[in-house]
Amino acid sequence: MQQCRNFHEVTGNVIVPNMVRGIDHLKDPRLNKGLAFTLEERQALGLQGLLATNFKTQEQQIDIARISVDRYKSDLNKYLYLVELQDTNERLFFSLLDQNIEKYLPIVYTPTVGLACQRFGLIYRRARGLFISINDKGYVYNIIRNWPEHDVRAIVFTDGERILGLGDLGAYGMGIPVGKLSLYTALAGIKPHQCLPILLDVGTDNETLLEDPLYIGLRHKRVRGEKYDEFVDEFMKACITRFGPNTLLQFEDFALPNAGRFLKKYQEKYCTFNDDIQGTASVVVAGLMAATRITKKKLSENIYLYLGAGSAANGIANLTVLAMMDEGLSEKDARDRIFMFDVDGLLSTRRSQGVPKHAENFGKDMEPETDFERCVEIVKPTCLIGCSTIGGAFTPSILKLMGKHNQRPIIFALSNPTNKAECTAQAAYDNTEGRCVFSSGSPFPPVSYDGKEYHTGQGNNSYIFPGVALGVIATSAHHIPDYIFLTAAKTLAEFVHESDLKIGRLYPPLKQIKEVSLSIASEVAEMAYKKDLATVYPKPKDMQLYLKSHLYQLKYPDYLPKFYKYPDMPNIKVKSFDEAYSGIMTSTDIHRPLGKHK
Ligand SMILES: NC(=O)C1=CN([C@@H]2O[C@H](COP(=O)(O)OP(=O)(O)OC[C@H]3O[C@@H](n4cnc5c(N)ncnc54)[C@H](OP(=O)(O)O)[C@@H]3O)[C@@H](O)[C@H]2O)C=CC1
Ligand SMILES: CC(=O)C(=O)O
Ligand SMILES: [Mg+2]
């Protein structure tokens, strides 16, 4: 990929002359711009004959790509089309996403990315990112060195043990870091060449995968214990040796026994965060802050009951405690307002299993209870938060109880993908007489209730991690403390307008998400300077302007110096692409001999 380095040696928007030529230029997804190459570019780069003679602007190509994706009925096929596009024409992929974010986010991200991971053996075509296996232990740095890009600023990595709510998918989990990093670019404008997805392959305990002939990973049980820890340790060191000490390292979808302890172990040693713990905490606290405007109850006046007491639950609960302390509560009083329920029931200090260490802050000295509905009856929460991976666990009778005890019950069904959500948006409204304040991890279609339509929001960490990452990368921060996520939460909550709340949305609409990410990045960057985490000096005078100057440019670049005169794109009246697609192309289609463009 040496040619990509040349590409980055651009000055302004014009490429220096040592540009790769011919078919290699077209084969590089970073350089390719399809039929948008001008005649002069085609001549200068040796592309004539390698492209159809017609010209299509980037906008026209976006239209064609959109029509092509929408032709597919199955979401997995749409996903495949988009991945293929990313692999052949990166700018077209990101500009298509940019213009259709609400439509395609559920394809490149949850829920479809979950299905893609489950089918990864079938759809795997070419490597995107690095696969590093436990057999590479002792040589991890050498493997990382094989990655052709030098300017990597952010790595998202998983060992595939807890992929969304789908469990252990081993090497099939690679779809997640790939998807998350696509959002780095699509939602926060982080340059794609600065992003590296990595799958740490230590085996899988998923028996089905071990017997799956399509499986692409190591075909043995997970390596655990000391050897696994040493491997992860070596990996962390190798990343910063290769790309520098401030490389952002995002843990994603590690299983509960590893997620929290790695965060503790590395949080102050590396520029790292755990998205499932901290990113999720931030987006949910933002949603809770927005909810206070509906319920008229401060965070510290709520009672929280979690179904699930794992990474996400504890991350959210701990940040909620910080937010309640901000409102003046003591830490103990804040914790007392939070109840959790895991696979063994209510986290009661009196139960025979005791309270698991990862959730020890939230154990309660009360009678053990293993029936969740009874627990709702006893605790009488104002806010029910699902991060259990159990689809439909908030049954109609549980939702009705929430409606009985609260004027405006808060119901968050955060588990992903959609079929793991604790309840649907429609069920939440139907069973609370339309009074609930709802959000979910994966998107739901609009809800109809009592003649009104509600558009519930997506309580998903995708509102947070791209912006945080941009702020961290742009300031080259050396650590990411917890308060960064509280800052992000407050910034996000401020974006929620009364008009959003009125239609049942606790988050700004997705079409605003880039603006949100930029604001989060700006606040994170300010905080990074305030707390001496930043290492880029002098501090930029205008943070938003500084951040904007670093963003990925979606527009195709010009590959020839300015002194070349560009021909105009043919400006013939043709049918719109949508129109053309629905009928048959006629003679109004563009067809001009090359000579006319001179
Ligand atoms: N919306 C968002 O942005 C995010 C959503 N999530 C989603 O949240 C879910 C959980 O993620 P995470 O916390 O990381 O996973 P963990 O594995 O860390 O936690 C899962 C928790 O659910 C509990 N649980 C499992 N089965 C049951 C059951 N039948 N009854 C009660 N509790 C049960 C587990 O209990 P035990 O430990 O005892 O087995 C554990 O406490 C996933 O679906 C994930 O996709 C995660 C991150 C972000
Ligand atoms: C959204 C996310 O990070 C998860 O479900 O794991
Ligand atoms: Mg995750």
XYZ file of C-alpha atoms and ligand atoms in Angstrom:
653
model
C 0.000 0.000 0.000
C 2.968 2.247 -0.588
C 0.823 4.211 -3.012
C -1.390 5.348 -0.155
C 1.575 7.025 1.466
C 2.037 8.986 -1.716
C -1.577 9.960 -1.503
C -1.055 11.413 1.925
C 1.800 13.497 0.644
C -0.723 15.878 -0.799
C -0.472 19.581 -0.408
C -3.900 21.094 -0.092
C -6.174 19.200 -2.359
C -3.632 18.681 -5.135
C -1.466 15.597 -5.418
C 2.259 15.782 -6.047
C 3.378 14.238 -9.334
C 4.733 10.896 -8.023
C 1.183 9.558 -7.922
C 0.680 5.854 -8.664
C -0.570 5.400 -12.169
C -2.721 3.092 -14.219
C -4.618 0.158 -12.844
C -2.898 0.431 -9.423
C -4.461 3.835 -9.039
C -7.928 2.451 -9.667
C -7.363 -0.552 -7.441
C -6.517 1.607 -4.455
C -9.803 2.384 -2.638
C -8.265 5.566 -1.223
C -7.419 6.920 -4.688
C -10.209 5.514 -6.778
C -12.968 7.883 -7.813
C -14.648 5.772 -10.458
C -15.912 7.646 -13.465
C -15.266 11.003 -11.792
C -11.677 11.152 -13.075
C -11.482 14.075 -15.491
C -10.173 13.577 -18.972
C -6.868 15.233 -18.026
C -6.534 13.009 -14.980
C -7.239 9.948 -17.083
C -4.548 11.014 -19.523
C -1.992 11.999 -16.879
C -2.537 8.906 -14.758
C -2.719 6.408 -17.610
C -6.356 5.553 -16.940
C -7.741 5.939 -20.430
C -9.324 2.744 -21.619
C -9.377 1.412 -18.061
C -12.543 3.365 -17.409
C -15.758 3.647 -19.368
C -15.689 6.750 -21.508
C -18.506 8.482 -19.720
C -18.040 10.801 -16.746
C -20.049 10.663 -13.550
C -19.726 13.219 -10.778
C -19.386 12.090 -7.187
C -22.994 13.140 -6.569
C -24.176 11.009 -9.471
C -22.161 8.072 -8.180
C -23.719 8.493 -4.739
C -27.158 8.287 -6.358
C -26.223 5.158 -8.274
C -24.755 3.512 -5.179
C -27.846 4.380 -3.142
C -30.139 2.871 -5.754
C -27.934 -0.208 -5.928
C -28.015 -0.773 -2.158
C -31.739 -0.196 -1.970
C -32.389 -2.797 -4.660
C -31.400 -5.498 -2.204
C -34.185 -6.832 -0.057
C -31.984 -8.507 2.525
C -30.031 -6.351 4.956
C -27.082 -8.732 4.810
C -26.841 -8.159 1.047
C -26.982 -4.415 1.619
C -24.150 -4.843 4.130
C -22.137 -6.810 1.578
C -22.636 -4.164 -1.081
C -21.472 -1.454 1.308
C -18.399 -3.411 2.452
C -17.495 -4.015 -1.173
C -17.884 -0.312 -1.887
C -15.630 0.543 1.051
C -13.041 -1.836 -0.361
C -13.157 -0.332 -3.843
C -13.960 3.361 -3.426
C -13.590 4.611 0.117
C -14.714 8.194 -0.448
C -17.829 7.093 -2.243
C -18.644 4.729 0.635
C -18.262 7.440 3.265
C -20.076 10.110 1.293
C -22.957 7.705 0.639
C -23.097 6.988 4.362
C -22.860 10.676 5.170
C -25.894 11.530 3.057
C -27.977 8.574 4.220
C -26.921 8.049 7.807
C -30.333 7.122 9.222
C -30.873 4.603 6.480
C -27.480 2.902 6.492
C -26.327 3.090 10.108
C -28.482 0.040 10.944
C -26.710 -1.780 8.100
C -23.042 -1.039 8.796
C -23.727 -1.112 12.540
C -26.266 -2.743 14.855
C -28.387 -4.726 14.111
C -27.063 -5.936 10.717
C -23.405 -5.987 11.754
C -24.407 -8.658 14.296
C -25.789 -10.866 11.558
C -22.697 -10.177 9.454
C -20.513 -11.409 12.331
C -22.597 -14.571 12.647
C -22.137 -15.198 8.899
C -18.566 -13.930 8.763
C -17.144 -17.200 7.447
C -19.424 -17.000 4.458
C -18.962 -13.342 3.656
C -15.225 -13.048 4.381
C -13.562 -11.858 1.171
C -10.461 -9.909 1.964
C -8.773 -8.796 5.128
C -9.733 -5.449 6.562
C -7.574 -4.980 9.617
C -5.229 -7.352 11.378
C -5.815 -10.814 12.804
C -3.276 -11.479 15.556
C -3.351 -14.955 17.055
C -2.144 -16.337 20.344
C 0.360 -18.320 18.248
C 1.969 -14.980 17.395
C 2.811 -14.468 21.064
C 6.392 -13.246 21.273
C 6.110 -11.715 17.784
C 3.107 -9.445 18.071
C 5.124 -6.342 17.179
C 6.280 -7.999 13.957
C 2.697 -8.757 12.999
C 1.602 -5.197 13.711
C 4.490 -3.968 11.577
C 2.925 -5.763 8.619
C 0.143 -3.188 8.628
C 1.028 -0.893 5.722
C -0.114 2.404 7.235
C 2.254 4.359 9.472
C 0.047 7.101 10.801
C -2.384 4.969 12.833
C -3.987 6.974 15.663
C -6.754 4.658 16.817
C -7.108 0.919 17.179
C -10.375 -0.821 17.992
C -9.838 -4.427 19.007
C -11.759 -7.383 20.347
C -11.071 -10.982 21.243
C -14.595 -11.803 20.034
C -15.834 -13.304 23.294
C -18.935 -11.105 23.820
C -20.062 -9.841 20.439
C -23.086 -7.596 21.063
C -25.551 -9.849 22.888
C -24.628 -12.782 20.650
C -21.977 -14.335 22.849
C -18.651 -15.850 21.815
C -18.159 -15.481 18.050
C -14.366 -15.870 18.120
C -12.672 -14.575 14.959
C -16.086 -13.851 13.413
C -16.138 -10.889 15.800
C -13.897 -8.925 13.403
C -17.025 -7.300 11.960
C -17.336 -5.239 15.149
C -13.985 -3.337 15.135
C -14.430 -2.823 11.394
C -17.943 -1.402 11.946
C -16.922 0.746 14.917
C -14.059 2.288 12.970
C -16.309 3.009 10.002
C -18.273 5.114 12.457
C -15.078 6.900 13.564
C -14.943 8.264 10.034
C -18.644 8.483 9.198
C -19.694 10.141 12.464
C -16.610 12.093 13.522
C -14.574 12.574 10.359
C -11.503 10.705 11.625
C -9.367 9.801 8.624
C -9.766 6.140 7.671
C -6.044 5.525 7.241
C -5.586 6.514 10.905
C -7.896 3.701 12.040
C -6.913 0.072 12.505
C -9.323 -2.774 13.388
C -7.762 -5.765 15.121
C -9.055 -9.193 16.087
C -7.134 -11.011 18.793
C -7.652 -14.678 18.034
C -7.195 -16.806 21.142
C -9.647 -19.532 20.082
C -13.335 -19.828 20.860
C -15.493 -21.730 23.327
C -18.380 -21.696 20.867
C -18.821 -25.379 19.980
C -20.869 -24.574 16.875
C -18.034 -22.476 15.488
C -15.433 -25.083 16.355
C -17.328 -27.450 14.099
C -18.203 -24.872 11.443
C -16.267 -25.703 8.252
C -16.444 -22.017 7.311
C -14.870 -20.819 10.557
C -11.863 -18.571 9.931
C -10.225 -18.574 13.358
C -8.131 -20.879 15.525
C -10.028 -24.110 15.964
C -9.513 -24.704 19.653
C -10.906 -23.611 23.003
C -9.994 -20.174 24.266
C -6.565 -19.816 25.779
C -7.064 -18.244 29.191
C -5.070 -17.402 32.301
C -1.500 -16.241 32.386
C -0.758 -16.919 28.730
C -3.778 -14.890 27.599
C -2.900 -12.006 29.907
C 0.698 -11.957 28.706
C -0.564 -11.936 25.123
C -2.845 -8.932 25.723
C -0.020 -7.205 27.594
C 2.374 -7.780 24.710
C -0.276 -6.524 22.283
C -0.779 -3.247 24.183
C 2.978 -2.618 24.293
C 3.442 -3.541 20.639
C 0.738 -1.071 19.545
C 2.399 1.891 21.196
C 5.882 0.802 20.175
C 4.703 0.753 16.591
C 2.423 3.795 16.504
C 3.443 5.937 19.473
C 2.526 6.202 23.155
C -0.663 8.213 22.577
C -2.279 5.753 20.211
C -5.913 5.383 21.215
C -6.670 1.755 22.131
C -10.400 0.982 22.321
C -11.424 -2.280 23.986
C -14.595 -3.628 22.384
C -16.805 -6.585 23.201
C -14.560 -8.368 25.662
C -16.401 -10.712 28.009
C -17.271 -9.646 31.519
C -14.413 -11.391 33.373
C -11.847 -9.530 31.256
C -13.454 -6.195 30.352
C -13.429 -4.533 33.770
C -10.107 -5.879 34.973
C -8.291 -4.818 31.775
C -9.783 -1.354 32.100
C -8.462 -1.107 35.663
C -5.105 -2.515 34.648
C -4.503 -0.264 31.646
C -6.538 2.885 32.172
C -3.677 4.842 33.678
C -0.941 3.218 31.659
C -2.235 3.709 28.120
C -4.511 6.004 26.164
C -7.358 3.526 26.391
C -11.029 3.085 27.174
C -13.598 0.333 27.173
C -16.490 1.309 24.955
C -18.972 -1.165 26.454
C -18.306 0.158 29.939
C -17.484 3.837 29.479
C -18.981 4.725 26.088
C -22.249 3.057 27.045
C -22.247 4.756 30.444
C -21.890 8.114 28.774
C -24.706 7.695 26.262
C -27.098 6.339 28.878
C -26.343 9.057 31.411
C -26.987 11.593 28.632
C -30.364 9.912 28.013
C -31.150 9.981 31.729
C -30.262 13.672 31.873
C -32.618 14.357 28.977
C -35.300 12.251 30.687
C -35.205 14.496 33.776
C -36.764 17.206 31.605
C -39.789 14.972 31.031
C -40.137 13.322 34.427
C -39.219 16.517 36.350
C -37.189 14.297 38.662
C -33.475 14.915 39.151
C -31.117 11.984 38.547
C -30.696 11.754 42.310
C -34.459 11.396 42.820
C -34.725 8.245 40.735
C -34.505 4.587 41.729
C -32.676 2.476 39.150
C -33.126 -1.238 38.569
C -30.818 -2.970 36.107
C -31.530 -6.270 34.437
C -27.973 -7.514 33.893
C -25.060 -6.637 36.131
C -22.192 -6.865 33.663
C -19.889 -4.425 31.878
C -22.560 -2.114 30.518
C -24.669 -2.100 33.711
C -21.726 -1.328 35.987
C -20.319 1.272 33.618
C -23.658 3.091 33.505
C -24.259 2.713 37.238
C -20.843 4.075 38.207
C -21.186 7.108 35.943
C -24.727 7.713 37.212
C -23.275 7.756 40.725
C -20.797 10.450 39.615
C -23.643 12.420 38.029
C -25.769 12.111 41.191
C -22.808 13.276 43.273
C -22.632 16.281 40.927
C -26.205 16.993 42.073
C -25.060 16.905 45.704
C -25.671 13.330 46.840
C -23.009 11.430 48.811
C -21.437 8.453 47.045
C -23.152 6.041 49.423
C -26.573 7.628 48.998
C -26.121 7.569 45.242
C -25.196 3.886 45.213
C -28.143 3.083 47.472
C -30.474 4.188 44.686
C -29.110 1.565 42.279
C -30.286 -2.074 42.260
C -29.061 -4.837 39.975
C -30.328 -8.247 38.976
C -28.139 -10.836 37.239
C -28.566 -14.451 36.191
C -28.733 -15.468 39.873
C -31.251 -12.811 40.853
C -31.142 -9.563 42.787
C -27.624 -8.574 43.890
C -28.260 -9.253 47.527
C -25.426 -9.663 50.013
C -27.547 -12.380 51.593
C -27.779 -14.644 48.554
C -25.684 -17.844 48.619
C -23.521 -16.808 45.617
C -22.876 -13.419 47.211
C -22.402 -10.303 45.101
C -19.943 -10.683 42.204
C -16.776 -8.636 42.596
C -17.390 -6.646 39.413
C -20.659 -5.323 40.885
C -19.760 -5.140 44.562
C -20.653 -1.433 44.681
C -24.284 -2.302 44.152
C -25.003 -5.274 46.417
C -27.874 -4.671 48.850
C -28.535 -6.037 52.302
C -32.010 -7.351 51.536
C -33.856 -10.620 51.011
C -32.602 -12.499 47.923
C -35.070 -12.514 45.022
C -34.799 -14.517 41.822
C -38.036 -13.435 40.152
C -37.446 -10.219 38.234
C -41.074 -9.186 38.192
C -41.325 -9.559 41.971
C -38.143 -7.559 42.225
C -39.770 -4.724 40.255
C -42.689 -4.915 42.677
C -40.360 -4.723 45.715
C -37.855 -2.101 44.508
C -40.430 0.069 42.687
C -37.880 1.566 40.302
C -38.571 4.760 38.429
C -36.107 3.630 35.817
C -35.633 0.149 34.356
C -32.414 -0.489 32.444
C -31.874 -3.633 30.383
C -28.336 -4.796 29.593
C -28.884 -8.507 29.990
C -28.785 -9.828 26.385
C -32.204 -11.365 27.076
C -34.669 -10.397 24.344
C -38.204 -9.767 25.633
C -37.194 -9.938 29.320
C -39.301 -6.831 30.041
C -42.579 -8.668 29.724
C -45.912 -6.860 29.324
C -46.685 -7.432 33.011
C -43.328 -5.958 34.086
C -43.934 -2.938 31.848
C -47.444 -2.570 33.270
C -45.984 -2.560 36.777
C -43.635 0.242 35.753
C -46.647 2.159 34.468
C -48.567 1.494 37.679
C -45.798 2.847 39.935
C -44.732 5.814 37.828
C -46.401 8.657 36.009
C -43.541 8.641 33.456
C -41.612 5.346 33.785
C -38.158 5.303 32.198
C -37.550 2.118 30.199
C -34.210 1.515 28.503
C -33.884 -1.720 26.501
C -30.226 -1.478 25.627
C -29.227 -4.991 24.577
C -28.144 -5.508 20.973
C -28.924 -6.532 18.310
C -32.665 -5.933 17.971
C -33.787 -9.450 18.884
C -31.887 -9.164 22.187
C -33.632 -5.937 23.239
C -35.456 -6.418 26.546
C -38.629 -5.083 24.899
C -39.643 -3.329 21.728
C -40.490 0.364 21.639
C -44.078 -0.493 20.721
C -44.418 -2.898 23.681
C -43.100 -0.242 26.071
C -45.729 2.269 24.899
C -48.568 -0.265 24.670
C -48.052 -1.485 28.227
C -47.599 1.876 29.931
C -50.572 3.667 28.340
C -48.097 5.552 26.195
C -46.536 7.228 29.258
C -43.070 5.652 29.118
C -39.799 7.415 28.377
C -38.041 4.911 26.160
C -34.776 4.262 24.381
C -33.090 1.205 22.919
C -29.621 0.067 21.842
C -30.745 -0.859 18.318
C -33.226 1.221 16.330
C -36.963 0.533 16.337
C -39.481 1.760 13.769
C -41.770 4.605 14.848
C -44.374 3.721 17.458
C -48.079 4.405 16.999
C -50.020 4.934 20.158
C -53.428 6.512 20.642
C -53.330 8.225 17.275
C -49.875 9.704 17.842
C -46.534 8.713 16.355
C -43.376 8.499 18.473
C -39.794 8.274 17.182
C -37.806 6.770 20.013
C -34.058 7.341 20.151
C -31.122 4.987 20.073
C -29.252 4.807 23.384
C -26.131 3.553 21.731
C -22.497 4.337 22.435
C -22.137 5.415 18.783
C -23.285 8.851 19.985
C -20.184 8.980 22.159
C -17.100 7.053 21.064
C -16.507 8.804 17.712
C -16.553 12.267 19.309
C -14.458 11.225 22.290
C -11.958 9.599 19.925
C -11.722 12.740 17.791
C -11.083 14.920 20.844
C -8.482 12.505 22.179
C -6.672 12.049 18.866
C -6.656 15.728 17.968
C -5.078 16.693 21.297
C -2.923 13.561 21.449
C -4.174 13.021 24.995
C -2.198 10.466 26.955
C -5.037 9.101 29.095
C -8.835 9.044 29.099
C -10.175 9.396 32.647
C -13.804 8.693 33.550
C -14.738 12.378 33.788
C -14.176 12.658 30.027
C -17.271 10.481 29.621
C -19.307 12.660 31.951
C -18.279 15.665 29.871
C -19.374 13.820 26.731
C -22.700 12.889 28.353
C -23.466 16.496 29.320
C -22.591 17.717 25.836
C -24.826 15.129 24.207
C -27.741 15.868 26.557
C -27.589 19.550 25.605
C -28.346 18.639 22.007
C -31.770 17.292 22.903
C -34.474 19.817 22.042
C -38.022 20.072 23.338
C -39.189 18.960 19.874
C -37.192 15.713 20.322
C -38.683 15.073 23.753
C -42.194 15.682 22.419
C -41.896 12.824 19.948
C -40.365 10.490 22.533
C -36.720 10.954 21.635
C -34.048 11.316 24.321
C -31.271 11.812 21.783
C -30.815 14.192 18.886
C -31.764 12.782 15.477
C -29.063 10.798 13.713
C -28.788 13.392 10.964
C -27.301 15.684 13.620
C -24.811 13.145 14.885
C -21.769 14.635 13.125
C -22.427 17.989 14.702
C -22.850 16.227 18.057
C -19.553 14.354 17.635
C -17.730 17.571 16.807
C -19.112 19.269 19.916
C -18.234 16.293 22.095
C -14.729 16.310 20.590
C -14.409 20.005 21.279
C -15.496 19.672 24.927
C -13.264 16.627 25.404
C -10.348 18.536 23.909
C -10.966 21.531 26.200
C -11.064 19.165 29.158
C -7.872 17.465 27.977
C -6.074 20.826 28.122
C -7.625 21.796 31.431
C -6.507 18.564 33.064
C -3.078 18.382 31.432
C -3.918 15.312 29.405
C -3.231 16.980 26.055
C 0.202 16.883 24.465
C -0.381 19.046 21.385
C 0.926 22.544 22.041
C 0.284 25.386 21.744
C -3.365 24.939 22.561
C -5.465 25.849 19.511
C -7.238 29.199 19.904
C -10.435 28.083 18.229
C -11.013 24.424 19.084
C -13.878 23.755 16.671
C -11.930 25.312 13.815
C -8.849 23.297 14.738
C -10.849 20.064 14.829
C -12.543 20.847 11.534
C -9.184 21.375 9.885
C -8.296 17.770 10.740
C -11.414 16.128 9.377
C -11.545 13.635 6.539
C -12.557 15.275 3.273
C -15.482 13.453 1.729
C -15.126 15.202 -1.601
C -12.983 13.515 -4.242
C -9.639 15.315 -4.496
C -8.261 16.798 -7.703
C -5.285 14.785 -8.846
C -3.718 17.405 -11.059
C -2.086 20.701 -10.141
C -4.300 23.745 -10.329
C -2.707 25.071 -13.504
C -4.438 22.353 -15.493
C -7.717 23.483 -16.893
C -10.489 21.112 -15.903
C -13.222 20.232 -18.364
C -16.725 20.682 -17.064
C -18.678 17.558 -16.412
C -21.133 17.047 -19.258
C -24.234 18.958 -18.441
C -26.853 17.288 -20.535
C -30.404 17.046 -19.290
C -30.900 13.414 -18.359
C -33.420 11.536 -16.312
C -32.692 11.390 -12.617
C -31.051 8.145 -11.596
C -34.090 7.077 -9.638
C -36.246 7.731 -12.661
C -33.849 5.964 -14.967
C -33.682 2.963 -12.726
C -37.438 2.546 -12.663
C -37.617 2.641 -16.470
C -35.287 1.907 -19.344
C -32.357 4.154 -20.178
C -33.149 6.064 -23.379
C -31.173 8.134 -25.826
C -31.219 11.002 -23.353
C -28.497 9.080 -21.535
C -25.114 10.754 -21.703
C -23.047 9.591 -24.602
C -20.362 11.858 -25.883
C -17.154 11.164 -27.719
C -14.056 11.944 -25.693
C -12.914 14.649 -28.089
C -15.792 16.937 -27.118
C -14.453 17.356 -23.608
C -11.198 18.915 -24.687
N -26.723 0.203 23.742
C -25.407 0.186 23.811
O -24.714 1.142 23.449
C -24.740 -1.001 24.363
C -25.424 -2.165 24.537
N -24.788 -3.246 25.053
C -25.548 -4.479 25.106
O -25.802 -4.828 26.449
C -25.809 -6.231 26.574
C -24.889 -6.613 27.721
O -23.574 -6.215 27.468
P -22.464 -6.337 28.611
O -22.904 -5.706 29.845
O -21.190 -5.906 28.022
O -22.449 -7.921 28.798
P -21.967 -8.724 30.073
O -21.779 -10.113 29.624
O -20.848 -8.028 30.718
O -23.213 -8.658 31.057
C -24.410 -9.355 30.854
C -25.152 -9.364 32.171
O -26.433 -9.917 31.944
C -26.661 -10.904 32.939
N -27.587 -11.905 32.468
C -27.425 -12.852 31.528
N -28.513 -13.609 31.425
C -29.398 -13.132 32.321
C -30.703 -13.507 32.719
N -31.344 -14.510 32.142
N -31.284 -12.800 33.705
C -30.671 -11.785 34.294
N -29.435 -11.379 33.972
C -28.812 -12.061 32.991
C -25.308 -11.495 33.201
O -25.324 -12.155 34.462
P -24.175 -13.213 34.852
O -22.900 -12.432 34.837
O -24.562 -13.631 36.193
O -24.224 -14.253 33.785
C -24.477 -10.222 33.225
O -24.578 -9.592 34.459
C -25.383 -6.774 25.217
O -26.522 -7.197 24.523
C -24.785 -5.620 24.500
O -25.012 -5.668 23.111
C -23.495 -3.206 25.466
C -22.767 -2.093 25.298
C -23.330 -0.911 24.680
C -23.125 -1.107 21.073
C -22.130 -1.990 21.638
O -20.987 -1.613 21.814
C -22.513 -3.320 22.009
O -23.686 -3.667 21.920
O -21.623 -4.072 22.411
Mg -19.647 -3.218 22.161
